[in-house]
Coordinates of C-alpha atoms in Angstrom, one line a residue:
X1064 CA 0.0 0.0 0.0
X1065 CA 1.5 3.5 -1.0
X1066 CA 1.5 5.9 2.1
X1067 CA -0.8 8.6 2.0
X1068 CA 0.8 12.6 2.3
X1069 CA -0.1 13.1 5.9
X1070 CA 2.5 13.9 8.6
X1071 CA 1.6 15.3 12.1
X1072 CA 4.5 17.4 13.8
X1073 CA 5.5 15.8 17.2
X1074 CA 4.6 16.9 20.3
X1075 CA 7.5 17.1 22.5
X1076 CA 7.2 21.0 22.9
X1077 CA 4.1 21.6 24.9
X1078 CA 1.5 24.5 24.0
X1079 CA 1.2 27.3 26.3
X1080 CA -2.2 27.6 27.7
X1081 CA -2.2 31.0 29.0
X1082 CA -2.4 34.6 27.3
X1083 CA -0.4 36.6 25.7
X1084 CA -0.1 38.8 28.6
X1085 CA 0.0 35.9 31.2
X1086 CA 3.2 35.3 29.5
X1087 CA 4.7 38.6 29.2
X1088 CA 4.4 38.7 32.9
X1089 CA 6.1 35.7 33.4
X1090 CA 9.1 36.2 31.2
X1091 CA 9.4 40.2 32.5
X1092 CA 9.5 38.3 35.8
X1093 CA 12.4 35.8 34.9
X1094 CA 14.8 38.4 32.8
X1095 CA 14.0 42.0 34.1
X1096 CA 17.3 43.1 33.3
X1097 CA 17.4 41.4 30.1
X1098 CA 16.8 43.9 27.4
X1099 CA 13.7 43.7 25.3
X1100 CA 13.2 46.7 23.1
X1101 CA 16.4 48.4 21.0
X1102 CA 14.7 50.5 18.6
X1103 CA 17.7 52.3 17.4
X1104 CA 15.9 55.1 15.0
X1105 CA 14.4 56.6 18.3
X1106 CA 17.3 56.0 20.6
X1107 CA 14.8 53.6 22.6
X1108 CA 16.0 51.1 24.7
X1109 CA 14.5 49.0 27.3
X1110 CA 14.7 46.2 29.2
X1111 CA 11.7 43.6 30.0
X1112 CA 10.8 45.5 33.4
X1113 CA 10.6 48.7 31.6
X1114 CA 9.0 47.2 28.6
X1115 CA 6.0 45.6 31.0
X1116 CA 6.2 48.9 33.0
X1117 CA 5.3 50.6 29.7
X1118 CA 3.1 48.0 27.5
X1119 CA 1.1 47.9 31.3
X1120 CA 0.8 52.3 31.4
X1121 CA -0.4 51.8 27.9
X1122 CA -2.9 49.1 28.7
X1123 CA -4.6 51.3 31.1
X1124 CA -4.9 54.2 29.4
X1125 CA -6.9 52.6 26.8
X1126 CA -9.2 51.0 29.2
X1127 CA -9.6 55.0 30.4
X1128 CA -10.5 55.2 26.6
X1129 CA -13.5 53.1 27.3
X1130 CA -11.8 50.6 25.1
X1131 CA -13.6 46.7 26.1
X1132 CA -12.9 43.6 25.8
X1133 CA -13.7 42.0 22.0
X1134 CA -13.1 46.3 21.1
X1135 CA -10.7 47.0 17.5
X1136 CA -7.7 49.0 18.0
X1137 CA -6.0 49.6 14.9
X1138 CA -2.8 50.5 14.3
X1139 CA -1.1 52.5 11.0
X1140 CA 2.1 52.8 11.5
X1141 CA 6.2 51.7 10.4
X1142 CA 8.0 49.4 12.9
X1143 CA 7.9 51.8 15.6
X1144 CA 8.4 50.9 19.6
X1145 CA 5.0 51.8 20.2
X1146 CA 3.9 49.4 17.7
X1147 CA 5.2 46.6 19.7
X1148 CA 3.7 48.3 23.0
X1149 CA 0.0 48.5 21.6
X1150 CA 0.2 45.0 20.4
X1151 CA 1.3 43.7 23.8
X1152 CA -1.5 46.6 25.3
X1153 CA -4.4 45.4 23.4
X1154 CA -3.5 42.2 24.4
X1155 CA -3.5 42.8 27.9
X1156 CA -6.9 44.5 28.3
X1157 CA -8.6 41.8 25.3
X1158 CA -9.3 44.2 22.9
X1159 CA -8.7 43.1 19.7
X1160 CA -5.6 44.8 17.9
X1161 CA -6.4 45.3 13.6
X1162 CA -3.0 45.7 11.4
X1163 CA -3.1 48.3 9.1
X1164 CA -0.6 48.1 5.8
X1165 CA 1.5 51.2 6.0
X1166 CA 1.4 50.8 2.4
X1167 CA -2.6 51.1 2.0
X1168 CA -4.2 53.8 0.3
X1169 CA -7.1 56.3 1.2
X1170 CA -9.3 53.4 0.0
X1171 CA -7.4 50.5 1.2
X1172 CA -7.5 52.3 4.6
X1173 CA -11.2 53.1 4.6
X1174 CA -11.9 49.1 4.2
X1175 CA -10.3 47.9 6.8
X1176 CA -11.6 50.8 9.4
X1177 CA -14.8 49.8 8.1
X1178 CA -14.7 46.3 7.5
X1179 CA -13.3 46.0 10.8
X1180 CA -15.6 47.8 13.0
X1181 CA -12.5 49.7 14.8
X1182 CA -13.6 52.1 17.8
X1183 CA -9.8 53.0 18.3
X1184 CA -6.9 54.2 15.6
X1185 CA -3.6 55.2 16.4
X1186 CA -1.9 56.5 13.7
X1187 CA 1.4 57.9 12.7
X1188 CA 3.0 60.7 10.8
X1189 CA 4.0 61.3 7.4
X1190 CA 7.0 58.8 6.7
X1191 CA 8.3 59.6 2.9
X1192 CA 5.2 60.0 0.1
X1193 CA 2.5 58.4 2.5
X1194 CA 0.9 61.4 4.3
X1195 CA -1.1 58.6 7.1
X1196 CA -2.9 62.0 9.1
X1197 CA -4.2 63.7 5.9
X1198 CA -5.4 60.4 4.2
X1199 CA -7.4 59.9 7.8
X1200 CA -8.7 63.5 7.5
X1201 CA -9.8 62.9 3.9
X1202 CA -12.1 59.5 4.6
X1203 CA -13.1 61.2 8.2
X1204 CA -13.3 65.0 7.9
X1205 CA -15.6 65.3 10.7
X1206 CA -12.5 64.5 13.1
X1207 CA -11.4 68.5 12.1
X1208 CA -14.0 69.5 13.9
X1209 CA -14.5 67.2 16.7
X1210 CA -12.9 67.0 20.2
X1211 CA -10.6 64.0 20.9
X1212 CA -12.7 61.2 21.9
X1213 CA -16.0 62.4 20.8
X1214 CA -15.2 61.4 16.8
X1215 CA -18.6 60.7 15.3
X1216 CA -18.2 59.7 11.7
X1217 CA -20.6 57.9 9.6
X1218 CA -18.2 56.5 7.5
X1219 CA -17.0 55.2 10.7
X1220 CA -20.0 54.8 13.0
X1221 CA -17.3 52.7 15.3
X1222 CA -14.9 55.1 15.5
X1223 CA -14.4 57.1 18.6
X1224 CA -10.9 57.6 19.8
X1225 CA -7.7 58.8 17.7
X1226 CA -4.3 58.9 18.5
X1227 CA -1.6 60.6 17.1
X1228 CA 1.7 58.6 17.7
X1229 CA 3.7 62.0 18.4
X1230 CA 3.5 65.6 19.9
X1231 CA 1.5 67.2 17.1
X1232 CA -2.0 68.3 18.6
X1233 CA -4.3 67.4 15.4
X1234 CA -7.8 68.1 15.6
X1235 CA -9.3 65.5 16.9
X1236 CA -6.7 63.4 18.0
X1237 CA -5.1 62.8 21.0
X1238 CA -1.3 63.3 21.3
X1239 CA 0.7 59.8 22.0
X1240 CA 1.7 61.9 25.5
X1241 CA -2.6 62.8 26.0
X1242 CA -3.1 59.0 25.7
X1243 CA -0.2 57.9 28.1
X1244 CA -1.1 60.5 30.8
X1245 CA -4.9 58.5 31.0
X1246 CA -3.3 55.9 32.5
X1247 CA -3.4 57.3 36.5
X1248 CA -7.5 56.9 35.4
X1249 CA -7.2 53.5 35.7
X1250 CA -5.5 51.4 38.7
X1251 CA -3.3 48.8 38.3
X1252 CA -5.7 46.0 40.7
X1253 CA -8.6 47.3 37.6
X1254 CA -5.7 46.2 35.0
X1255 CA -5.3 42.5 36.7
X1256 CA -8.9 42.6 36.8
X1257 CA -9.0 42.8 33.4
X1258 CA -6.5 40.2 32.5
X1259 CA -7.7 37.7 34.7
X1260 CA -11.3 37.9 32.7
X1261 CA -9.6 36.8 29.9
X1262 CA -9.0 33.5 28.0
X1263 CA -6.4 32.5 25.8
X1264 CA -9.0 31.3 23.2
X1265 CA -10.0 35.0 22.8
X1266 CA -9.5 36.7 19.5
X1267 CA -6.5 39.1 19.9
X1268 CA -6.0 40.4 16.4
X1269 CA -7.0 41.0 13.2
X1270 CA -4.8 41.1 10.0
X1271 CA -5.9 41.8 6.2
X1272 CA -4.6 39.4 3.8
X1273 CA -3.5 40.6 0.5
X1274 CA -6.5 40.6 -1.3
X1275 CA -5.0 38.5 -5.0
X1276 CA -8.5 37.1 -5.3
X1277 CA -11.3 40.6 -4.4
X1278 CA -11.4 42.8 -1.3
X1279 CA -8.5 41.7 1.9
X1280 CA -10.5 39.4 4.5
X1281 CA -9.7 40.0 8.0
X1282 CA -8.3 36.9 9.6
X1283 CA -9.2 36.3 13.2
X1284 CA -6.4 35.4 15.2
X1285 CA -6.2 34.3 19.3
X1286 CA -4.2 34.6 21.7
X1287 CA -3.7 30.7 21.4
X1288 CA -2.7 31.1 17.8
X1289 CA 0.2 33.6 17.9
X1290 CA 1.4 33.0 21.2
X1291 CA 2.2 29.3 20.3
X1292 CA 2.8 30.2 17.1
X1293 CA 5.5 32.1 18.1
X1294 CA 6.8 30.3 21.1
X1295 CA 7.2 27.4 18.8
X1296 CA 9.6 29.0 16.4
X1297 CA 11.7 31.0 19.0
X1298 CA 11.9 26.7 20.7
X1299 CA 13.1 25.8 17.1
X1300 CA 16.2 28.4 16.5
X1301 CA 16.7 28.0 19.9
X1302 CA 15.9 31.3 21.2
X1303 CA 17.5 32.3 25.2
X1304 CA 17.3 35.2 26.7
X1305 CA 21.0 36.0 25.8
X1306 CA 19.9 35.8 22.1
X1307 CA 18.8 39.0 20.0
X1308 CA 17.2 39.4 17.5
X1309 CA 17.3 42.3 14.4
X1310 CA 13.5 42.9 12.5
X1311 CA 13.8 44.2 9.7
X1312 CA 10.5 42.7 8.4
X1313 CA 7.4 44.8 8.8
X1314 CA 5.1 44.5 12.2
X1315 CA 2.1 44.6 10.4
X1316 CA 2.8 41.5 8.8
X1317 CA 2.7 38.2 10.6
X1318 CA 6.5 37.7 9.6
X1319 CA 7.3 40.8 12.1
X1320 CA 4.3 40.0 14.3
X1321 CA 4.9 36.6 15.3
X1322 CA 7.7 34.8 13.6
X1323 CA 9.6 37.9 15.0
X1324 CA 7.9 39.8 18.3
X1325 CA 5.8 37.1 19.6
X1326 CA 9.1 34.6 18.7
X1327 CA 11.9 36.7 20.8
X1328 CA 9.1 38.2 23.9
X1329 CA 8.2 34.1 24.7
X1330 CA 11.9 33.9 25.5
X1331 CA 13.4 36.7 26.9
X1332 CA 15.1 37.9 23.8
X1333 CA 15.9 41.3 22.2
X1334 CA 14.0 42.6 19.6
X1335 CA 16.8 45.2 17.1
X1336 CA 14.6 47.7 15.0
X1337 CA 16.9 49.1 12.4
X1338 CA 14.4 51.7 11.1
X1339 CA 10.8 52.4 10.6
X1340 CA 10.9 50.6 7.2
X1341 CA 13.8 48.2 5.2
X1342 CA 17.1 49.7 4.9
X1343 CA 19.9 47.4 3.9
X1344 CA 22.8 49.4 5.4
X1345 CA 20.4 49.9 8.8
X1346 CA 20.1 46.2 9.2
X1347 CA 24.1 45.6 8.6
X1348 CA 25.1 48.3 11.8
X1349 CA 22.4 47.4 13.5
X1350 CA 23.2 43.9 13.5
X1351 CA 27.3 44.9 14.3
X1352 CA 26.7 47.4 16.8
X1353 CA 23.9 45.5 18.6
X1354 CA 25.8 42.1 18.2
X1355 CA 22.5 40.5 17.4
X1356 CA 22.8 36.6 17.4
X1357 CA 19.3 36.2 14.6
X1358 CA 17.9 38.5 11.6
X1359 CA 14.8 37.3 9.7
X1360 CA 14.4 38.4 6.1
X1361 CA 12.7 37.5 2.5
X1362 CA 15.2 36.7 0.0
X1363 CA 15.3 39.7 -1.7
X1364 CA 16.2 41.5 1.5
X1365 CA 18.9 39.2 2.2
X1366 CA 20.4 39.9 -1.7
X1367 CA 20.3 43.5 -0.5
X1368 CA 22.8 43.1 2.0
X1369 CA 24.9 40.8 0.6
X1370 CA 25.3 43.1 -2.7
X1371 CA 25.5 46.3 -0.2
X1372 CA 28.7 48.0 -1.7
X1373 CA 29.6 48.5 2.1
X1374 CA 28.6 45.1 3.1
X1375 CA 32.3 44.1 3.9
X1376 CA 32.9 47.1 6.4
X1377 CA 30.7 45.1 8.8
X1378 CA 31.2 42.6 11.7
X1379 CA 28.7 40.0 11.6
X1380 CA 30.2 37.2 13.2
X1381 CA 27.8 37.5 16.1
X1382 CA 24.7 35.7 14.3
X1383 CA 24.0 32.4 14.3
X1384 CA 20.7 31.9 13.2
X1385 CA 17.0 33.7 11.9
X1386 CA 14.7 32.6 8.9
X1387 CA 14.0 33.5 5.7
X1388 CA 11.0 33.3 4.2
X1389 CA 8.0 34.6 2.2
X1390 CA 9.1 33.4 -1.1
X1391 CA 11.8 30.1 -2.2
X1392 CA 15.5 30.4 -1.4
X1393 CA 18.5 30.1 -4.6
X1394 CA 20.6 27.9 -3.3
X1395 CA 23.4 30.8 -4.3
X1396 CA 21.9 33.3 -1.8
X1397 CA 21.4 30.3 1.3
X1398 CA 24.8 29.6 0.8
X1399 CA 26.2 33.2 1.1
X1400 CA 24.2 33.8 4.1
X1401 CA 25.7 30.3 5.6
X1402 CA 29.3 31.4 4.8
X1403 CA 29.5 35.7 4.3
X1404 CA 26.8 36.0 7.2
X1405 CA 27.5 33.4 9.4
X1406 CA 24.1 32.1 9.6
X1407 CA 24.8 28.4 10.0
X1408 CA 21.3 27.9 11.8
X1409 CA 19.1 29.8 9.7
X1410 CA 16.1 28.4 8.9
X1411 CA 13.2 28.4 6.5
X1412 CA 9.2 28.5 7.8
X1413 CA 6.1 28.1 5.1
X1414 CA 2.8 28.9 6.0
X1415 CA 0.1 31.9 5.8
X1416 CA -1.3 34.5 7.7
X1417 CA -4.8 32.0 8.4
X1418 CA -2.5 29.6 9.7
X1419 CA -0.8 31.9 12.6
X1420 CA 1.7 31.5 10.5
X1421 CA 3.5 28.9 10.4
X1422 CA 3.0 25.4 9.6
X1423 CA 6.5 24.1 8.4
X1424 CA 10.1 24.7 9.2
X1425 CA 13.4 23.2 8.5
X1426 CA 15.7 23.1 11.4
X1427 CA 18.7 24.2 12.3
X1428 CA 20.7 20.5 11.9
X1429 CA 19.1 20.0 8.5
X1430 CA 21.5 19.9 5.3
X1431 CA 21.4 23.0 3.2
X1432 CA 19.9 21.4 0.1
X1433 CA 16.9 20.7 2.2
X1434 CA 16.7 24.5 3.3
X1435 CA 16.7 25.3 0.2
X1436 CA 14.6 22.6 -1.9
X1437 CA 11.8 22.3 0.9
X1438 CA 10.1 24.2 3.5
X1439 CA 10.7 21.6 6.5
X1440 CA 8.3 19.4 8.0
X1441 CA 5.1 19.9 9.9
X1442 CA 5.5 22.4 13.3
X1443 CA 4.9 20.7 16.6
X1444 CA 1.2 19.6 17.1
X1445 CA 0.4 20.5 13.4
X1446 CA -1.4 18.0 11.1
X1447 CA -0.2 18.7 7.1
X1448 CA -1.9 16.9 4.2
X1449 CA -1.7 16.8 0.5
X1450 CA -4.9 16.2 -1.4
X1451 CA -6.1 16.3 -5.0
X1452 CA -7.9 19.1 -5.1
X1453 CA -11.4 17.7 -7.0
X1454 CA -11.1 14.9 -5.0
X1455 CA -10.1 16.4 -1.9
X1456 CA -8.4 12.9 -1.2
X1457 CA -4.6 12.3 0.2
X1458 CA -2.8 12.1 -2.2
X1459 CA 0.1 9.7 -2.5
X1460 CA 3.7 11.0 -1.1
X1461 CA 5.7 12.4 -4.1
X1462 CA 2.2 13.5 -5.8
X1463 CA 1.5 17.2 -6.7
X1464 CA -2.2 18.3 -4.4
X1465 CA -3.0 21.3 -2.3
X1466 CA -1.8 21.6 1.1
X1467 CA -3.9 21.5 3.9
X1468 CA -3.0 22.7 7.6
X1469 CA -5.1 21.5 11.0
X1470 CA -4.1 22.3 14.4
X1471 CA -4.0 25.0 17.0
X1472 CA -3.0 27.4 14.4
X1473 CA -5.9 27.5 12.1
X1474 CA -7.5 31.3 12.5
X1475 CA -10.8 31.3 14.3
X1476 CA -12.6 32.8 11.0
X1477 CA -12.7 35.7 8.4
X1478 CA -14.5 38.6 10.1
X1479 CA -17.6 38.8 9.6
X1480 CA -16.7 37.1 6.4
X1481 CA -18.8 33.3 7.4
X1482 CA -18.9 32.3 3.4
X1483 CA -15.3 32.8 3.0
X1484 CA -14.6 31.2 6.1
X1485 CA -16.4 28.0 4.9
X1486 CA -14.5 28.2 1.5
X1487 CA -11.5 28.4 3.5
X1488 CA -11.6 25.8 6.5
X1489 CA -13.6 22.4 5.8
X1490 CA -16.1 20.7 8.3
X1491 CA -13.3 18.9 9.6
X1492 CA -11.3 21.8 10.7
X1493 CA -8.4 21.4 8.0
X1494 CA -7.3 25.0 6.2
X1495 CA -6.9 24.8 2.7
X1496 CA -4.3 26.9 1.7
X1497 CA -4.8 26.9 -1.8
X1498 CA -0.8 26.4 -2.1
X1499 CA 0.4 23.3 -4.1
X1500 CA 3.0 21.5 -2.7
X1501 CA 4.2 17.8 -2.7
X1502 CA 5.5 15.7 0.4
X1503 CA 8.1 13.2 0.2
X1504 CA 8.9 10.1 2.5
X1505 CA 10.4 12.0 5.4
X1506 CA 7.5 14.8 5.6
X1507 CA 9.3 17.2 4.1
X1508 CA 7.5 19.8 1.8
X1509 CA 8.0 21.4 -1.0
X1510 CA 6.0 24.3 -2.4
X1511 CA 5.5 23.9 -6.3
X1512 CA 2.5 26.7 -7.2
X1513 CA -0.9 28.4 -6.2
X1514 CA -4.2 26.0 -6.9
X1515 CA -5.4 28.9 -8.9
X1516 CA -2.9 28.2 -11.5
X1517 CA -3.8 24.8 -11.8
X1518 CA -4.8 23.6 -15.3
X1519 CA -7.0 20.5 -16.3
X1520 CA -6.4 19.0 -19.4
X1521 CA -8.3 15.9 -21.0
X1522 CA -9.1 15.1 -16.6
X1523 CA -5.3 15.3 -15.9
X1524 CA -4.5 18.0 -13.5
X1525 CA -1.2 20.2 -15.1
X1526 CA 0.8 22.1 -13.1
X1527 CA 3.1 25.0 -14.5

């Protein structure tokens, strides 16, 4: 009998059944020295205690906001330090954070805030041709005229509080220093309070997927997702408290979300910002001057360092590992980051934002031609399957089908999206990613196309 593709990650690593903010208590407890935040393009740094200290201020200040449990808080901003603090915030109180593309248009923009149902946006300030305040002004001009707090918009009849992430008093916004200074509002014993109502099934964000196939659909993520999500990745590159870490992938993404703050704040280590958005040369001193140990990256970011005409000016002898991912590795590139960037342990993770997001890794001991020609094998307590996608049966190991994911990282739903939802995740809880891929005799697999691309010919599926 030919064995079917099916492979189920092992279990060795428990889950974490607490919240997110459960656990940032618990590892602020165990490395308060240790730092935590280094955001080097606002001279920031803090360590865990002051990071809790700060993420906890923050937290109650938006509960002086009237902001509940199950509320949207959305966020449009670069990869500031504030951005990390509102999404450990939200997650404190239960509100539910939404990640806004920096990159969005006026239009873009007024989907998600709609689609969304957000009652609180904090927003940043011009950063090169995106003008973020006047593109808010121009789908909510009512906020010109309104008092901070008291927004009443009808293209956004959830929308009540704004806050500017700066010192500029806009009309109708509260300044970043308005919204901390709420906090003495709201005791710390009311903050506990709070956190002890929650559960780590909760949904705890929501992010927009890329919209290839109509309008983005939020995905509904838990606390449960990402937090294991990220704890499981930070377990596989062997993440310590000593370790640091160098993001130069965006937060609003789950690549800078999880793989990379919810990955390094599960264990105690450093998170580098470089700068608010990709710089190649940022990334190179940042990761010589901060001595980071990890850097995460697409390809094409990892290209731009190597080829950086200064690239040889810089130390990097103190990383060891981080992943690339988001598109396949040439073999070239993986083997100038194993010898020019010392990244022996770097690693590659598949998956998609539905799915938390990952679902496969390699690991650090595997060969390079499998980090390059594979995506790993399933993540701990994560079911992977390959069927035929008429079907919908396993296919046989070394067959072309669609991949399908099960397990604790499968999003709740699309919000209030219940048709795509059922498109999406079957009746027996397996998410279809609409990714083709093929799984060979040691569960490794390898990504081969997108389902949509898919072409049947006299009954015989063709693949490009």
């Amino acid at each position: 009998m030919v064995e079917g593709s099916y492979a189920c990650g092992n279990s060795q690593i428990p889950l974490l059944g607490i919240t997110i903010g459960e656990m940032l208590n618990r590892i602020a407890a165990a490395h308060p020295d240790s730092e935590a935040l280094i955001s080097i393009h606002q001279d920031i740094r803090w360590t865990y205690a002051e990071f809790l200290e700060r993420v906890d201020t923050l937290a109650r200040a938006l509960m002086a906001l009237d902001v509940e449990r199950g509320n949207r808080v959305a966020i449009w901003a670069l990869n500031y330090a504030e951005w990390v603090l509102v999404q450990f915030a939200t997650a404190k109180i239960g509100a539910i954070m939404v990640n806004i593309n920096p990159a969005y248009r006026t239009y873009e923009f007024e989907y998600a805030m709609k689609q969304s149902e957000v009652q609180t946006l904090l927003i940043q300030g011009r950063f090169k041709t995106s003008d973020y305040v006047g593109m808010f002004y121009e789908s909510c001009p009512e906020a010109f005229e309104a008092k901070p707090g008291r927004i009443n918009s009808d293209k956004f009849p959830f929308l009540k509080n704004v806050v500017f992430l700066g010192d500029i008093p806009y009309n109708g916004m509260y300044t970043w220093d308005d919204l901390m200074g709420k906090a003495a509002l709201i005791s710390p014993d009311e903050l506990r309070e709070r956190g002890e109502s929650l559960d780590f099934d909760d949904a705890v964000n929501i992010q927009y997927t890329s919209g290839t196939t109509g309008f983005p659909k939020g995905v509904v993520l838990t606390h449960h997702n990402i937090l294991n999500n990220g704890f499981i990745i930070g377990e596989g590159m062997k993440f310590t408290h000593k370790d640091r870490l160098c993001i130069p992938v965006p937060f609003y993404h789950c690549f800078g979300m999880v793989l990379s703050n919810m990955a390094a704040v599960t264990h105690g280590t450093a998170m580098v910002l470089p700068s608010p958005a990709f710089n190649p040369e940022a990334v190179l001193r940042a990761v010589q001057d901060e001595k980071c140990t990890a850097l995460h990256g697409v390809p094409t970011m990892f290209i731009a360092e190597l080829s950086h005409p200064d690239f040889s000016k810089y130390r990097l002898d103190t990383l060891r590992t981080g992943i690339m991912a988001g598109s396949p590795c040439p073999t070239e590139v993986m083997r100038e980051v194993n010898l020019k960037m010392n990244m022996s342990d770097i690693v590659i993770v598949y998956g998609q934002t539905e799915t938390s997001p990952g679902v496969t890794m390699t690991t650090t001991a595997d060969p390079l031609e499998r980090r390059v020609s594979t995506v790993g094998k399933p993540f701990p307590h994560t079911e992977i399957k390959i069927i035929d996608p008429h079907t919908k049966r396993i296919v046989p190991r070394g067959e072309t089908g669609e991949i399908c994911a099960r397990g604790y990282c499968v999003m709740r739903c699309y919000y209030n999206n219940p048709n795509a939802t059922r498109a999406t995740i079957d009746e027996n809880g397996w998410n279809h990613t609409g990714d083709l891929g093929v799984m060979d005799e040691e569960d490794y697999v390898k990504i081969v196309g997108r389902l949509k691309d898919m072409v049947i010919r006299g009954g015989e599926n063709i693949y490009p």
